[in-house]
């Protein structure tokens, strides 16, 4: 069976050993409750890295005070089985007390890119993400890290951090994996009621409609966004938070949606917050 | 002659090569204009590390808008000669444009420890220091880094950052090196006029007097601080910014100055800001 490592020192020793042997290390950082999206990351990592580390850590610093840290699903036994079957070699599951010891005071902040989109409703979220990812990179010391495109803003922010701080890790963004009806895989989908789950398929349908519009020659981002908003407004259980077309790296508004803009959306079914995106 | 490397990629390649050969790498980060204090760091590094990298980078992000970034001394030719004689093996002197490329947005912040003391008058200083040191650590990948105790708050802040972000670098704090009259070595001492320079010897004399008081049984920090303030107030060209007795790691006020408190002081001769400290 695949080993679960919890000690930071032990994880570092294992990785140092691989480096010394010339073995390439890939990291898939997760919060556990793994689904097909994570598995796709692990499989991609296993194709290009000799040794695949999957971290599982429900990171307290990326949850806001009224968010779902406590109820976030923890299913390590199940995760272990699935990760092994997908080609993962080791699970790094550190303890919160070792990751954030008494007196902890250091945060990595990416300015600018963290202000718009999800940053507006989750002002401390990305600071928590970049801090824990910087820590994981320092502990695991991977050659390559594999992240989902589903969290498009997170991916852009982490790429910016890696470039700015000269962190020697290649970041690979991997395609969104979807349910048969198009809903993007997320550990939070399990919070949805049956009726919410049905309505949730509209998110991807609205993204596809946006791409059709752009493909058919619509150039004004506002028109595309209005169409998406119109479709989402048909869902009586869903509250839209934002629908925007942005530059995929800089996350700034793109007025003309033909040139590789990224349509991003976020909203809530009750307390369950969902995000999705599509490259136009 | 010792090589000066400016490219980040080249510096990384050199360090990777040393690591692969099992050679230990030591880093002495400086802003150049090296003096006996820096030399002491380089010598200490050369005693314990196989390969000593001295970085020279006048880091723009650690200077405030009205500080001395422009006039900070740059003397790389002289630096090169001195560093070589002290046992340094390579100088890493990156270009500002490569260290802070267009769109740079990421900063490492150490909270709490950066608020008191110098943080009050230099609110963005430590953010610049921790960010550039994190970058240097990622580029040079040293086993050990050597820093002066003179910048006591900086040393505490960097130690906290390294611990919190799990950066695999040992931090060695090295003793303050002083002029014959006791003035702590600093690249900024060259800004002093003759008369300011004469008065500046009082800083260390006041620190020594504080230690005498504590050694003779004075326990109340206030009494010791008052004595130091009294001595400094005799200097008509010096404006005291702070005199405090703090915990050397946490930088919190220590009411009782017997138990290893650190007496720290800062002030200005005209525009020239000086700091010093002594362990009680």
CSV table of N, CA, C and O in Angstrom, one decimal, chain B residues 4 8 19 38 44 55 71 77 101 128 146 152 161 169 173 199 203 222 234 255 274 279:
chain,number,residue,atom,x,y,z
B,4,UNK,N,31.8,37.4,-11.2
B,4,UNK,CA,30.6,38.1,-10.8
B,4,UNK,C,29.5,37.6,-11.8
B,4,UNK,O,29.6,37.7,-13.0
B,8,UNK,N,20.1,35.1,-13.2
B,8,UNK,CA,19.5,34.2,-12.3
B,8,UNK,C,19.6,32.8,-12.7
B,8,UNK,O,20.0,31.9,-11.8
B,19,UNK,N,25.4,21.4,-5.5
B,19,UNK,CA,24.6,20.5,-4.8
B,19,UNK,C,24.8,19.0,-5.3
B,19,UNK,O,24.9,18.1,-4.5
B,38,UNK,N,30.7,42.9,6.9
B,38,UNK,CA,30.5,41.9,5.8
B,38,UNK,C,31.6,40.9,5.7
B,38,UNK,O,31.4,39.7,5.6
B,44,UNK,N,33.3,33.8,8.2
B,44,UNK,CA,32.6,32.8,9.0
B,44,UNK,C,32.0,31.8,8.0
B,44,UNK,O,32.0,30.6,8.2
B,55,UNK,N,26.0,37.7,-2.3
B,55,UNK,CA,25.1,38.4,-3.2
B,55,UNK,C,25.3,39.9,-2.9
B,55,UNK,O,25.4,40.4,-1.8
B,71,UNK,N,21.2,57.2,-3.4
B,71,UNK,CA,22.6,57.6,-3.1
B,71,UNK,C,23.3,56.4,-2.3
B,71,UNK,O,24.4,56.6,-1.9
B,77,UNK,N,33.7,47.2,-7.7
B,77,UNK,CA,35.1,46.8,-8.0
B,77,UNK,C,35.8,46.6,-6.7
B,77,UNK,O,36.5,45.6,-6.5
B,101,UNK,N,10.7,41.8,-12.5
B,101,UNK,CA,10.2,42.0,-13.9
B,101,UNK,C,8.9,42.7,-13.9
B,101,UNK,O,8.2,42.8,-12.9
B,128,UNK,N,10.1,44.2,1.9
B,128,UNK,CA,11.1,44.2,0.9
B,128,UNK,C,12.3,43.3,1.2
B,128,UNK,O,12.7,42.5,0.3
B,146,UNK,N,24.3,33.6,6.2
B,146,UNK,CA,25.0,34.2,7.3
B,146,UNK,C,24.6,35.7,7.3
B,146,UNK,O,24.7,36.4,6.3
B,152,UNK,N,19.2,43.4,14.1
B,152,UNK,CA,18.6,42.4,15.0
B,152,UNK,C,17.2,42.1,14.6
B,152,UNK,O,16.8,40.9,14.6
B,161,UNK,N,10.5,33.9,9.1
B,161,UNK,CA,10.1,33.5,7.7
B,161,UNK,C,10.6,32.1,7.3
B,161,UNK,O,9.8,31.3,6.8
B,169,UNK,N,17.0,26.3,4.8
B,169,UNK,CA,18.2,27.1,4.9
B,169,UNK,C,18.5,27.3,6.4
B,169,UNK,O,17.6,27.7,7.1
B,173,UNK,N,23.3,33.8,12.7
B,173,UNK,CA,23.5,35.2,13.1
B,173,UNK,C,24.9,35.5,13.6
B,173,UNK,O,25.4,34.7,14.5
B,199,UNK,N,30.3,62.1,17.5
B,199,UNK,CA,29.2,61.9,18.4
B,199,UNK,C,28.6,60.4,18.3
B,199,UNK,O,28.1,59.9,19.3
B,203,UNK,N,26.7,56.0,20.9
B,203,UNK,CA,25.6,54.9,20.8
B,203,UNK,C,26.1,53.6,21.5
B,203,UNK,O,25.4,53.1,22.3
B,222,UNK,N,12.8,50.1,32.4
B,222,UNK,CA,12.6,51.5,32.3
B,222,UNK,C,13.8,52.3,32.8
B,222,UNK,O,14.3,53.3,32.1
B,234,UNK,N,22.5,63.8,25.1
B,234,UNK,CA,23.6,64.8,25.2
B,234,UNK,C,24.2,65.1,23.8
B,234,UNK,O,24.9,66.0,23.6
B,255,UNK,N,9.9,43.8,30.4
B,255,UNK,CA,9.9,44.7,31.5
B,255,UNK,C,11.1,44.5,32.4
B,255,UNK,O,11.7,45.5,32.9
B,274,UNK,N,20.9,55.4,11.9
B,274,UNK,CA,21.7,54.4,12.4
B,274,UNK,C,21.0,53.5,13.4
B,274,UNK,O,20.1,54.0,14.1
B,279,UNK,N,23.0,42.5,23.6
B,279,UNK,CA,22.3,41.5,24.3
B,279,UNK,C,22.6,41.8,25.8
B,279,UNK,O,23.8,41.8,26.2
